[in-house]
Amino acid sequence: MRPSGDFYDSELVRYHKDRKVEKAITAIVIAAGFLMLVAPMWILVFVSGALERLGVITALAAFFLALVSTVTVATPFETLAATAA
């Protein structure tokens, strides 16, 4: 159902089918998840030294923790458990 009245500007408002939006979001989530699984392994291949590798692992774990706590409604314990897993 499309709204009518003065507040509706057909040049600015676009309607899309829910199924197409869901498919796009699913593709983005799958791509991001795959990238977050594979990218750290490739980064570690090109980083030499134990301290540098530990820094990369720590940074990526902190990034994942921040991402999970920002994007989800999980409790801090659940967020930490997801990061540890």
CSV table of C-alpha atoms in Angstrom, one decimal:
chain,number,residue,atom,x,y,z
A,1,MET,CA,0.0,0.0,0.0
A,2,ARG,CA,1.5,3.3,-1.0
A,3,PRO,CA,0.9,6.5,1.0
A,4,SER,CA,-0.8,9.4,-0.5
A,5,GLY,CA,-0.7,13.1,0.4
A,6,ASP,CA,1.8,15.9,0.3
A,7,PHE,CA,4.5,14.1,2.3
A,8,TYR,CA,5.0,11.5,-0.5
A,9,ASP,CA,7.6,12.3,-3.2
A,10,SER,CA,7.6,9.6,-5.9
A,11,GLU,CA,11.0,10.7,-7.1
A,12,LEU,CA,12.6,10.1,-3.7
A,13,VAL,CA,10.7,7.0,-2.4
A,14,ARG,CA,11.3,3.6,-3.9
A,15,TYR,CA,9.4,0.4,-3.0
A,16,HIS,CA,11.0,-3.0,-3.5
A,17,LYS,CA,9.7,-6.5,-3.0
A,18,ASP,CA,10.6,-8.0,0.3
A,19,ARG,CA,12.0,-11.1,-1.2
A,20,LYS,CA,14.6,-9.2,-3.3
A,21,VAL,CA,15.7,-7.3,-0.3
A,22,GLU,CA,16.0,-10.5,1.8
A,23,LYS,CA,18.0,-12.1,-1.0
A,24,ALA,CA,20.4,-9.1,-1.1
A,25,ILE,CA,20.8,-9.1,2.7
A,26,THR,CA,21.4,-12.8,2.7
A,27,ALA,CA,24.1,-12.5,0.0
A,28,ILE,CA,25.8,-9.7,1.9
A,29,VAL,CA,25.8,-11.7,5.2
A,30,ILE,CA,27.2,-14.8,3.5
A,31,ALA,CA,29.9,-12.8,1.7
A,32,ALA,CA,30.8,-10.9,5.0
A,33,GLY,CA,30.9,-14.2,6.9
A,34,PHE,CA,33.0,-15.9,4.3
A,35,LEU,CA,35.4,-13.0,4.2
A,36,MET,CA,35.7,-12.9,8.0
A,37,LEU,CA,36.6,-16.6,8.0
A,38,VAL,CA,39.1,-16.6,5.1
A,39,ALA,CA,40.7,-13.2,5.4
A,40,PRO,CA,42.4,-13.8,8.8
A,41,MET,CA,44.1,-16.9,7.4
A,42,TRP,CA,45.5,-15.0,4.4
A,43,ILE,CA,46.6,-12.1,6.6
A,44,LEU,CA,48.5,-14.5,8.9
A,45,VAL,CA,50.3,-16.1,6.0
A,46,PHE,CA,51.8,-12.7,5.0
A,47,VAL,CA,52.6,-11.6,8.5
A,48,SER,CA,55.9,-12.8,10.0
A,49,GLY,CA,56.8,-12.8,13.7
A,50,ALA,CA,54.9,-14.1,16.6
A,51,LEU,CA,54.2,-10.7,18.1
A,52,GLU,CA,52.8,-9.3,14.8
A,53,ARG,CA,50.6,-12.4,14.4
A,54,LEU,CA,49.3,-12.1,17.9
A,55,GLY,CA,48.5,-8.5,17.2
A,56,VAL,CA,46.5,-9.5,14.0
A,57,ILE,CA,44.6,-12.1,15.9
A,58,THR,CA,43.8,-9.8,18.8
A,59,ALA,CA,42.7,-7.0,16.4
A,60,LEU,CA,40.4,-9.3,14.4
A,61,ALA,CA,38.9,-10.8,17.6
A,62,ALA,CA,38.2,-7.3,18.9
A,63,PHE,CA,36.7,-6.3,15.6
A,64,PHE,CA,34.4,-9.3,15.7
A,65,LEU,CA,33.4,-8.7,19.3
A,66,ALA,CA,32.6,-5.0,18.5
A,67,LEU,CA,30.6,-6.1,15.4
A,68,VAL,CA,28.6,-8.7,17.2
A,69,SER,CA,27.8,-6.4,20.2
A,70,THR,CA,26.8,-3.6,17.8
A,71,VAL,CA,24.7,-5.5,15.3
A,72,THR,CA,22.9,-8.0,17.6
A,73,VAL,CA,20.8,-7.7,20.7
A,74,ALA,CA,22.8,-10.4,22.5
A,75,THR,CA,23.8,-10.0,26.1
A,76,PRO,CA,27.5,-9.3,26.9
A,77,PHE,CA,27.9,-12.9,28.0
A,78,GLU,CA,26.5,-14.2,24.7
A,79,THR,CA,28.6,-11.8,22.7
A,80,LEU,CA,31.8,-13.0,24.5
A,81,ALA,CA,30.8,-16.6,24.0
A,82,ALA,CA,30.2,-16.0,20.3
A,83,THR,CA,33.6,-14.4,20.0
A,84,ALA,CA,35.3,-17.2,21.9
A,85,ALA,CA,33.7,-19.8,19.7
